[in-house]
Amino acid sequence: MSVTTTANPVTTTLFRTLEDYEIHESAEQNPQEHPAPVNSNSPPATENPEGWPEDYNNVPNFRPVDHTRDMTLRPNGLNPAETVFIFLMMNGVGINAGAAQLWRKTFGRFNPNIFKYKIGGEW
């Protein structure tokens, strides 16, 4: 019985690409010179409340809502266009539902087919 072996072109290309990078270890720095930054937004340590699920994998510990968080550290877009886009992506379904209710209560009596969507089985 004969065996034919070929090189995987993806793996070969990856290895050739990685060979271009040489890893150098820098000298050990004194940790006193560069202290780690303190995270002022870290939540206070608390115990899990009664009934908190701990017997499942990957269930994080309880963290209470931090109402003192500085919202400038969590921007909602770099410019007004991004801000509008993010707002519409997060609230678009609610806006559409509100517009449909408003339509039905006002002009929907003249044209009830607007804001009516066929769903599965209604074709």
Tab-separated table of N, CA, C and O in Angstrom:
chain	number	residue	atom	x	y	z
A	1	MET	N	0.828	-1.174	0.000
A	1	MET	CA	0.000	0.000	0.000
A	1	MET	C	0.878	1.246	0.000
A	1	MET	O	1.846	1.325	0.750
A	2	SER	N	0.531	2.213	-0.804
A	2	SER	CA	1.336	3.425	-0.848
A	2	SER	C	0.567	4.578	-0.222
A	2	SER	O	-0.656	4.619	-0.219
A	3	VAL	N	1.311	5.529	0.298
A	3	VAL	CA	0.721	6.695	0.949
A	3	VAL	C	1.246	7.942	0.264
A	3	VAL	O	2.449	8.068	0.027
A	4	THR	N	0.336	8.851	-0.060
A	4	THR	CA	0.730	10.119	-0.667
A	4	THR	C	0.529	11.224	0.353
A	4	THR	O	-0.550	11.359	0.932
A	5	THR	N	1.567	11.997	0.592
A	5	THR	CA	1.493	13.091	1.562
A	5	THR	C	1.691	14.407	0.837
A	5	THR	O	2.624	14.548	0.032
A	6	THR	N	0.823	15.352	1.101
A	6	THR	CA	0.956	16.686	0.513
A	6	THR	C	0.984	17.711	1.638
A	6	THR	O	0.445	17.484	2.716
A	7	ALA	N	1.582	18.840	1.381
A	7	ALA	CA	1.640	19.922	2.374
A	7	ALA	C	0.365	20.740	2.290
A	7	ALA	O	-0.136	21.027	1.204
A	8	ASN	N	-0.163	21.102	3.442
A	8	ASN	CA	-1.341	21.959	3.500
A	8	ASN	C	-0.902	23.381	3.164
A	8	ASN	O	-0.096	23.971	3.874
A	9	PRO	N	-1.412	23.981	2.079
A	9	PRO	CA	-0.938	25.311	1.682
A	9	PRO	C	-1.272	26.394	2.711
A	9	PRO	O	-0.526	27.348	2.877
A	10	VAL	N	-2.378	26.245	3.441
A	10	VAL	CA	-2.726	27.256	4.440
A	10	VAL	C	-1.740	27.206	5.595
A	10	VAL	O	-1.217	28.223	6.042
A	11	THR	N	-1.461	26.008	6.105
A	11	THR	CA	-0.529	25.859	7.218
A	11	THR	C	0.865	26.273	6.802
A	11	THR	O	1.577	26.948	7.542
A	12	THR	N	1.282	25.869	5.609
A	12	THR	CA	2.610	26.224	5.128
A	12	THR	C	2.754	27.737	5.022
A	12	THR	O	3.765	28.303	5.443
A	13	THR	N	1.752	28.411	4.485
A	13	THR	CA	1.802	29.865	4.359
A	13	THR	C	1.841	30.522	5.740
A	13	THR	O	2.576	31.481	5.953
A	14	LEU	N	1.065	29.996	6.682
A	14	LEU	CA	1.049	30.552	8.028
A	14	LEU	C	2.411	30.415	8.681
A	14	LEU	O	2.915	31.357	9.287
A	15	PHE	N	3.022	29.243	8.559
A	15	PHE	CA	4.341	29.046	9.158
A	15	PHE	C	5.379	29.960	8.518
A	15	PHE	O	6.233	30.519	9.192
A	16	ARG	N	5.305	30.131	7.209
A	16	ARG	CA	6.263	31.031	6.543
A	16	ARG	C	6.049	32.481	6.991
A	16	ARG	O	6.993	33.224	7.148
A	17	THR	N	4.794	32.856	7.194
A	17	THR	CA	4.508	34.211	7.659
A	17	THR	C	5.030	34.404	9.079
A	17	THR	O	5.621	35.430	9.399
A	18	LEU	N	4.807	33.414	9.940
A	18	LEU	CA	5.261	33.533	11.321
A	18	LEU	C	6.777	33.492	11.441
A	18	LEU	O	7.332	34.021	12.403
A	19	GLU	N	7.459	32.873	10.481
A	19	GLU	CA	8.919	32.849	10.518
A	19	GLU	C	9.498	34.246	10.327
A	19	GLU	O	10.623	34.515	10.735
A	20	ASP	N	8.735	35.148	9.712
A	20	ASP	CA	9.217	36.503	9.485
A	20	ASP	C	9.330	37.301	10.777
A	20	ASP	O	10.027	38.300	10.833
A	21	TYR	N	8.610	36.873	11.808
A	21	TYR	CA	8.598	37.596	13.068
A	21	TYR	C	9.522	36.907	14.055
A	21	TYR	O	9.393	35.714	14.318
A	22	GLU	N	10.450	37.658	14.583
A	22	GLU	CA	11.341	37.121	15.603
A	22	GLU	C	10.894	37.677	16.948
A	22	GLU	O	10.639	38.866	17.092
A	23	ILE	N	10.833	36.824	17.939
A	23	ILE	CA	10.391	37.241	19.263
A	23	ILE	C	11.628	37.521	20.113
A	23	ILE	O	12.523	36.691	20.225
A	24	HIS	N	11.672	38.707	20.689
A	24	HIS	CA	12.767	39.102	21.572
A	24	HIS	C	12.199	39.412	22.943
A	24	HIS	O	11.204	40.120	23.049
A	25	GLU	N	12.835	38.889	23.959
A	25	GLU	CA	12.401	39.211	25.307
A	25	GLU	C	13.144	40.454	25.769
A	25	GLU	O	14.352	40.551	25.650
A	26	SER	N	12.384	41.407	26.278
A	26	SER	CA	13.003	42.629	26.758
A	26	SER	C	13.492	42.418	28.188
A	26	SER	O	13.120	41.459	28.861
A	27	ALA	N	14.317	43.341	28.641
A	27	ALA	CA	14.840	43.244	29.998
A	27	ALA	C	13.705	43.383	30.999
A	27	ALA	O	12.715	44.065	30.750
A	28	GLU	N	13.857	42.745	32.152
A	28	GLU	CA	12.814	42.807	33.167
A	28	GLU	C	12.744	44.208	33.742
A	28	GLU	O	13.749	44.798	34.106
A	29	GLN	N	11.552	44.761	33.803
A	29	GLN	CA	11.382	46.108	34.321
A	29	GLN	C	11.018	46.051	35.789
A	29	GLN	O	10.381	45.098	36.246
A	30	ASN	N	11.386	47.075	36.483
A	30	ASN	CA	11.065	47.160	37.895
A	30	ASN	C	9.591	47.549	38.017
A	30	ASN	O	9.178	48.588	37.523
A	31	PRO	N	8.743	46.722	38.681
A	31	PRO	CA	7.321	47.061	38.755
A	31	PRO	C	7.046	48.323	39.569
A	31	PRO	O	5.986	48.900	39.467
A	32	GLN	N	8.004	48.787	40.354
A	32	GLN	CA	7.803	50.008	41.126
A	32	GLN	C	7.810	51.240	40.220
A	32	GLN	O	7.209	52.251	40.527
A	33	GLU	N	8.522	51.152	39.082
A	33	GLU	CA	8.614	52.303	38.186
A	33	GLU	C	7.294	52.561	37.455
A	33	GLU	O	6.937	53.690	37.194
A	34	HIS	N	6.594	51.509	37.090
A	34	HIS	CA	5.350	51.630	36.333
A	34	HIS	C	4.238	50.910	37.077
A	34	HIS	O	3.932	49.754	36.787
A	35	PRO	N	3.601	51.587	38.031
A	35	PRO	CA	2.524	50.907	38.762
A	35	PRO	C	1.311	50.682	37.854
A	35	PRO	O	1.067	51.436	36.918
A	36	ALA	N	0.582	49.635	38.140
A	36	ALA	CA	-0.616	49.318	37.359
A	36	ALA	C	-1.671	50.388	37.598
A	36	ALA	O	-1.842	50.861	38.720
A	37	PRO	N	-2.390	50.810	36.549
A	37	PRO	CA	-3.427	51.827	36.734
A	37	PRO	C	-4.575	51.273	37.573
A	37	PRO	O	-4.931	50.097	37.485
A	38	VAL	N	-5.141	52.142	38.363
A	38	VAL	CA	-6.255	51.754	39.215
A	38	VAL	C	-7.553	51.967	38.453
A	38	VAL	O	-7.775	53.029	37.894
A	39	ASN	N	-8.396	50.963	38.408
A	39	ASN	CA	-9.674	51.060	37.726
A	39	ASN	C	-10.687	51.641	38.701
A	39	ASN	O	-11.134	50.978	39.620
A	40	SER	N	-11.052	52.900	38.486
A	40	SER	CA	-11.971	53.558	39.409
A	40	SER	C	-13.411	53.115	39.197
A	40	SER	O	-14.267	53.383	40.023
A	41	ASN	N	-13.691	52.444	38.082
A	41	ASN	CA	-15.055	52.028	37.785
A	41	ASN	C	-15.336	50.590	38.180
A	41	ASN	O	-16.345	50.028	37.792
A	42	SER	N	-14.432	49.958	38.910
A	42	SER	CA	-14.682	48.573	39.290
A	42	SER	C	-15.773	48.532	40.353
A	42	SER	O	-15.783	49.336	41.275
A	43	PRO	N	-16.705	47.588	40.235
A	43	PRO	CA	-17.795	47.518	41.205
A	43	PRO	C	-17.289	47.012	42.553
A	43	PRO	O	-16.311	46.276	42.617
A	44	PRO	N	-17.932	47.403	43.621
A	44	PRO	CA	-17.494	46.936	44.927
A	44	PRO	C	-17.755	45.441	45.064
A	44	PRO	O	-18.695	44.894	44.483
A	45	ALA	N	-16.900	44.788	45.818
A	45	ALA	CA	-17.053	43.346	46.029
A	45	ALA	C	-18.274	43.091	46.913
A	45	ALA	O	-18.411	43.675	47.976
A	46	THR	N	-19.165	42.243	46.435
A	46	THR	CA	-20.353	41.896	47.194
A	46	THR	C	-20.538	40.393	47.141
A	46	THR	O	-19.969	39.707	46.290
A	47	GLU	N	-21.349	39.900	48.043
A	47	GLU	CA	-21.668	38.487	48.024
A	47	GLU	C	-22.885	38.264	47.132
A	47	GLU	O	-23.714	39.144	46.952
A	48	ASN	N	-22.968	37.061	46.597
A	48	ASN	CA	-24.118	36.729	45.757
A	48	ASN	C	-25.377	36.722	46.605
A	48	ASN	O	-25.372	36.241	47.733
A	49	PRO	N	-26.480	37.252	46.071
A	49	PRO	CA	-27.734	37.249	46.831
A	49	PRO	C	-28.292	35.836	46.973
A	49	PRO	O	-27.874	34.906	46.288
A	50	GLU	N	-29.244	35.705	47.858
A	50	GLU	CA	-29.891	34.418	48.088
A	50	GLU	C	-30.584	33.955	46.806
A	50	GLU	O	-31.269	34.727	46.141
A	51	GLY	N	-30.387	32.718	46.427
A	51	GLY	CA	-31.013	32.190	45.230
A	51	GLY	C	-30.229	32.443	43.953
A	51	GLY	O	-30.704	32.129	42.864
A	52	TRP	N	-29.031	33.023	44.035
A	52	TRP	CA	-28.222	33.285	42.840
A	52	TRP	C	-27.668	31.952	42.342
A	52	TRP	O	-27.101	31.184	43.104
A	53	PRO	N	-27.828	31.623	41.049
A	53	PRO	CA	-27.387	30.306	40.567
A	53	PRO	C	-25.863	30.205	40.564
A	53	PRO	O	-25.181	30.987	39.921
A	54	GLU	N	-25.358	29.249	41.307
A	54	GLU	CA	-23.908	29.026	41.357
A	54	GLU	C	-23.530	27.629	40.891
A	54	GLU	O	-22.351	27.323	40.789
A	55	ASP	N	-24.529	26.792	40.616
A	55	ASP	CA	-24.229	25.416	40.244
A	55	ASP	C	-24.108	25.225	38.735
A	55	ASP	O	-23.935	24.118	38.270
A	56	TYR	N	-24.191	26.307	37.956
A	56	TYR	CA	-24.025	26.227	36.517
A	56	TYR	C	-22.649	26.761	36.136
A	56	TYR	O	-22.080	27.596	36.832
A	57	ASN	N	-22.140	26.292	35.021
A	57	ASN	CA	-20.851	26.789	34.540
A	57	ASN	C	-21.004	28.196	33.976
A	57	ASN	O	-22.013	28.538	33.386
A	58	ASN	N	-19.987	28.993	34.159
A	58	ASN	CA	-19.869	30.329	33.570
A	58	ASN	C	-20.927	31.316	34.044
A	58	ASN	O	-21.215	32.282	33.353
A	59	VAL	N	-21.525	31.108	35.195
A	59	VAL	CA	-22.434	32.103	35.749
A	59	VAL	C	-21.575	33.072	36.559
A	59	VAL	O	-20.948	32.679	37.532
A	60	PRO	N	-21.503	34.345	36.163
A	60	PRO	CA	-20.643	35.283	36.883
A	60	PRO	C	-21.227	35.630	38.245
A	60	PRO	O	-22.412	35.444	38.500
A	61	ASN	N	-20.378	36.144	39.110
A	61	ASN	CA	-20.833	36.596	40.411
A	61	ASN	C	-21.730	37.813	40.243
A	61	ASN	O	-21.635	38.559	39.268
A	62	PHE	N	-22.595	38.017	41.201
A	62	PHE	CA	-23.525	39.136	41.178
A	62	PHE	C	-22.758	40.445	41.276
A	62	PHE	O	-21.840	40.589	42.092
A	63	ARG	N	-23.117	41.401	40.430
A	63	ARG	CA	-22.553	42.746	40.501
A	63	ARG	C	-23.701	43.735	40.527
A	63	ARG	O	-24.488	43.785	39.584
A	64	PRO	N	-23.818	44.520	41.576
A	64	PRO	CA	-24.915	45.488	41.626
A	64	PRO	C	-24.707	46.586	40.590
A	64	PRO	O	-23.595	46.835	40.133
A	65	VAL	N	-25.787	47.252	40.225
A	65	VAL	CA	-25.723	48.326	39.243
A	65	VAL	C	-24.969	49.501	39.849
A	65	VAL	O	-25.238	49.924	40.972
A	66	ASP	N	-24.017	50.021	39.093
A	66	ASP	CA	-23.227	51.167	39.553
A	66	ASP	C	-23.821	52.426	38.942
A	66	ASP	O	-23.616	52.729	37.773
A	67	HIS	N	-24.573	53.180	39.743
A	67	HIS	CA	-25.216	54.396	39.248
A	67	HIS	C	-24.269	55.585	39.204
A	67	HIS	O	-24.627	56.637	38.694
A	68	THR	N	-23.061	55.431	39.722
A	68	THR	CA	-22.098	56.534	39.728
A	68	THR	C	-21.108	56.430	38.579
A	68	THR	O	-20.150	57.190	38.532
A	69	ARG	N	-21.335	55.530	37.641
A	69	ARG	CA	-20.399	55.326	36.528
A	69	ARG	C	-20.336	56.571	35.654
A	69	ARG	O	-21.345	57.197	35.350
A	70	ASP	N	-19.141	56.925	35.259
A	70	ASP	CA	-18.917	58.078	34.396
A	70	ASP	C	-19.245	57.676	32.964
A	70	ASP	O	-18.540	56.883	32.351
A	71	MET	N	-20.331	58.203	32.421
A	71	MET	CA	-20.767	57.800	31.092
A	71	MET	C	-19.871	58.325	29.971
A	71	MET	O	-19.986	57.886	28.834
A	72	THR	N	-18.971	59.263	30.266
A	72	THR	CA	-18.048	59.712	29.228
A	72	THR	C	-17.036	58.632	28.895
A	72	THR	O	-16.408	58.674	27.844
A	73	LEU	N	-16.868	57.650	29.788
A	73	LEU	CA	-15.967	56.544	29.502
A	73	LEU	C	-16.622	55.497	28.613
A	73	LEU	O	-15.961	54.595	28.130
A	74	ARG	N	-17.928	55.594	28.395
A	74	ARG	CA	-18.653	54.671	27.536
A	74	ARG	C	-19.334	55.467	26.436
A	74	ARG	O	-20.528	55.730	26.502
A	75	PRO	N	-18.593	55.893	25.437
A	75	PRO	CA	-19.186	56.751	24.411
A	75	PRO	C	-20.212	55.997	23.578
A	75	PRO	O	-20.144	54.788	23.411
A	76	ASN	N	-21.167	56.727	23.048
A	76	ASN	CA	-22.195	56.122	22.199
A	76	ASN	C	-22.042	56.598	20.765
A	76	ASN	O	-23.003	56.876	20.094
A	77	GLY	N	-20.831	56.691	20.299
A	77	GLY	CA	-20.552	57.099	18.937
A	77	GLY	C	-19.557	58.243	18.912
A	77	GLY	O	-19.512	59.069	19.818
A	78	LEU	N	-18.771	58.282	17.868
A	78	LEU	CA	-17.753	59.322	17.755
A	78	LEU	C	-18.304	60.605	17.159
A	78	LEU	O	-17.711	61.664	17.310
A	79	ASN	N	-19.422	60.507	16.438
A	79	ASN	CA	-20.021	61.686	15.838
A	79	ASN	C	-21.538	61.519	15.872
A	79	ASN	O	-22.037	60.444	16.202
A	80	PRO	N	-22.286	62.577	15.552
A	80	PRO	CA	-23.753	62.469	15.632
A	80	PRO	C	-24.344	61.374	14.747
A	80	PRO	O	-25.336	60.745	15.123
A	81	ALA	N	-23.747	61.118	13.585
A	81	ALA	CA	-24.283	60.076	12.703
A	81	ALA	C	-24.175	58.702	13.366
A	81	ALA	O	-25.114	57.898	13.315
A	82	GLU	N	-23.038	58.418	14.005
A	82	GLU	CA	-22.886	57.137	14.705
A	82	GLU	C	-23.839	57.046	15.888
A	82	GLU	O	-24.386	55.984	16.165
A	83	THR	N	-24.042	58.154	16.582
A	83	THR	CA	-24.951	58.160	17.723
A	83	THR	C	-26.375	57.833	17.276
A	83	THR	O	-27.061	57.024	17.907
A	84	VAL	N	-26.829	58.436	16.178
A	84	VAL	CA	-28.169	58.161	15.654
A	84	VAL	C	-28.259	56.711	15.202
A	84	VAL	O	-29.254	56.018	15.474
A	85	PHE	N	-27.232	56.209	14.530
A	85	PHE	CA	-27.236	54.824	14.054
A	85	PHE	C	-27.348	53.851	15.224
A	85	PHE	O	-28.171	52.925	15.198
A	86	ILE	N	-26.549	54.043	16.258
A	86	ILE	CA	-26.586	53.149	17.423
A	86	ILE	C	-27.942	53.241	18.117
A	86	ILE	O	-28.520	52.229	18.513
A	87	PHE	N	-28.473	54.454	18.256
A	87	PHE	CA	-29.776	54.619	18.896
A	87	PHE	C	-30.857	53.865	18.120
A	87	PHE	O	-31.677	53.161	18.704
A	88	LEU	N	-30.849	54.004	16.780
A	88	LEU	CA	-31.866	53.330	15.975
A	88	LEU	C	-31.687	51.818	15.985
A	88	LEU	O	-32.673	51.077	15.972
A	89	MET	N	-30.456	51.344	16.027
A	89	MET	CA	-30.228	49.901	16.088
A	89	MET	C	-30.743	49.317	17.401
A	89	MET	O	-31.271	48.216	17.438
A	90	MET	N	-30.576	50.041	18.481
A	90	MET	CA	-30.992	49.536	19.792
A	90	MET	C	-32.477	49.762	20.067
A	90	MET	O	-33.069	49.036	20.856
A	91	ASN	N	-33.097	50.747	19.437
A	91	ASN	CA	-34.476	51.106	19.752
A	91	ASN	C	-35.414	51.033	18.553
A	91	ASN	O	-36.567	51.451	18.655
A	92	GLY	N	-34.949	50.506	17.437
A	92	GLY	CA	-35.740	50.519	16.211
A	92	GLY	C	-37.038	49.756	16.297
A	92	GLY	O	-38.070	50.201	15.785
A	93	VAL	N	-37.038	48.596	16.935
A	93	VAL	CA	-38.268	47.804	17.031
A	93	VAL	C	-39.299	48.539	17.874
A	93	VAL	O	-40.486	48.579	17.537
A	94	GLY	N	-38.856	49.154	18.964
A	94	GLY	CA	-39.780	49.915	19.806
A	94	GLY	C	-40.334	51.125	19.088
A	94	GLY	O	-41.522	51.456	19.234
A	95	ILE	N	-39.498	51.788	18.309
A	95	ILE	CA	-39.963	52.946	17.540
A	95	ILE	C	-40.991	52.501	16.509
A	95	ILE	O	-42.031	53.139	16.321
A	96	ASN	N	-40.729	51.380	15.832
A	96	ASN	CA	-41.671	50.865	14.843
A	96	ASN	C	-42.988	50.470	15.500
A	96	ASN	O	-44.070	50.740	14.962
A	97	ALA	N	-42.939	49.850	16.672
A	97	ALA	CA	-44.170	49.461	17.368
A	97	ALA	C	-44.958	50.695	17.798
A	97	ALA	O	-46.190	50.736	17.668
A	98	GLY	N	-44.261	51.712	18.285
A	98	GLY	CA	-44.943	52.948	18.678
A	98	GLY	C	-45.567	53.655	17.491
A	98	GLY	O	-46.694	54.166	17.578
A	99	ALA	N	-44.847	53.663	16.365
A	99	ALA	CA	-45.394	54.291	15.157
A	99	ALA	C	-46.612	53.524	14.656
A	99	ALA	O	-47.593	54.127	14.203
A	100	ALA	N	-46.589	52.185	14.760
A	100	ALA	CA	-47.737	51.382	14.330
A	100	ALA	C	-48.949	51.660	15.212
A	100	ALA	O	-50.075	51.781	14.711
A	101	GLN	N	-48.741	51.766	16.514
A	101	GLN	CA	-49.858	52.074	17.412
A	101	GLN	C	-50.424	53.458	17.137
A	101	GLN	O	-51.641	53.650	17.107
A	102	LEU	N	-49.534	54.432	16.933
A	102	LEU	CA	-49.991	55.779	16.627
A	102	LEU	C	-50.762	55.798	15.305
A	102	LEU	O	-51.803	56.456	15.194
A	103	TRP	N	-50.276	55.058	14.304
A	103	TRP	CA	-50.951	54.996	13.012
A	103	TRP	C	-52.347	54.406	13.159
A	103	TRP	O	-53.315	54.928	12.608
A	104	ARG	N	-52.454	53.294	13.918
A	104	ARG	CA	-53.749	52.652	14.085
A	104	ARG	C	-54.745	53.543	14.811
A	104	ARG	O	-55.935	53.512	14.537
A	105	LYS	N	-54.262	54.361	15.726
A	105	LYS	CA	-55.162	55.214	16.499
A	105	LYS	C	-55.546	56.490	15.747
A	105	LYS	O	-56.501	57.158	16.130
A	106	THR	N	-54.793	56.869	14.713
A	106	THR	CA	-55.088	58.120	14.007
A	106	THR	C	-55.522	57.836	12.569
A	106	THR	O	-56.709	57.763	12.283
A	107	PHE	N	-54.586	57.664	11.667
A	107	PHE	CA	-54.902	57.538	10.236
A	107	PHE	C	-55.112	56.099	9.799
A	107	PHE	O	-55.420	55.853	8.636
A	108	GLY	N	-54.971	55.146	10.689
A	108	GLY	CA	-55.137	53.743	10.333
A	108	GLY	C	-56.536	53.391	9.912
A	108	GLY	O	-56.743	52.420	9.190
A	109	ARG	N	-57.491	54.163	10.333
A	109	ARG	CA	-58.871	53.870	9.927
A	109	ARG	C	-59.083	54.144	8.442
A	109	ARG	O	-60.003	53.610	7.827
A	110	PHE	N	-58.242	54.997	7.826
A	110	PHE	CA	-58.356	55.285	6.398
A	110	PHE	C	-57.593	54.263	5.557
A	110	PHE	O	-57.996	53.960	4.445
A	111	ASN	N	-56.452	53.786	6.081
A	111	ASN	CA	-55.652	52.787	5.370
A	111	ASN	C	-55.067	51.817	6.398
A	111	ASN	O	-53.975	52.035	6.897
A	112	PRO	N	-55.762	50.741	6.717
A	112	PRO	CA	-55.299	49.821	7.761
A	112	PRO	C	-54.190	48.881	7.314
A	112	PRO	O	-53.696	48.095	8.119
A	113	ASN	N	-53.769	48.922	6.041
A	113	ASN	CA	-52.759	47.990	5.556
A	113	ASN	C	-51.331	48.454	5.823
A	113	ASN	O	-50.391	47.696	5.602
A	114	ILE	N	-51.144	49.699	6.236
A	114	ILE	CA	-49.802	50.180	6.552
A	114	ILE	C	-49.460	49.722	7.968
A	114	ILE	O	-50.307	49.708	8.843
A	115	PHE	N	-48.224	49.352	8.191
A	115	PHE	CA	-47.725	48.803	9.458
A	115	PHE	C	-48.360	47.443	9.758
A	115	PHE	O	-48.472	47.056	10.905
A	116	LYS	N	-48.751	46.733	8.726
A	116	LYS	CA	-49.257	45.379	8.895
A	116	LYS	C	-48.301	44.471	8.147
A	116	LYS	O	-48.098	44.627	6.945
A	117	TYR	N	-47.701	43.533	8.852
A	117	TYR	CA	-46.709	42.653	8.260
A	117	TYR	C	-47.218	41.223	8.303
A	117	TYR	O	-47.705	40.758	9.328
A	118	LYS	N	-47.105	40.524	7.172
A	118	LYS	CA	-47.499	39.131	7.143
A	118	LYS	C	-46.379	38.316	7.783
A	118	LYS	O	-45.203	38.503	7.489
A	119	ILE	N	-46.770	37.420	8.643
A	119	ILE	CA	-45.801	36.547	9.269
A	119	ILE	C	-46.017	35.140	8.753
A	119	ILE	O	-46.940	34.882	7.978
A	120	GLY	N	-45.199	34.202	9.160
A	120	GLY	CA	-45.266	32.834	8.657
A	120	GLY	C	-46.658	32.242	8.767
A	120	GLY	O	-47.294	32.307	9.785
A	121	GLY	N	-47.123	31.650	7.686
A	121	GLY	CA	-48.428	31.020	7.670
A	121	GLY	C	-49.556	31.940	7.249
A	121	GLY	O	-50.690	31.499	7.098
A	122	GLU	N	-49.308	33.225	7.046
A	122	GLU	CA	-50.355	34.169	6.667
A	122	GLU	C	-50.271	34.563	5.187
A	122	GLU	O	-50.917	35.498	4.780
A	123	TRP	N	-49.486	33.860	4.391
A	123	TRP	CA	-49.319	34.246	2.987
A	123	TRP	C	-50.509	33.846	2.240
A	123	TRP	O	-51.018	33.272	1.629
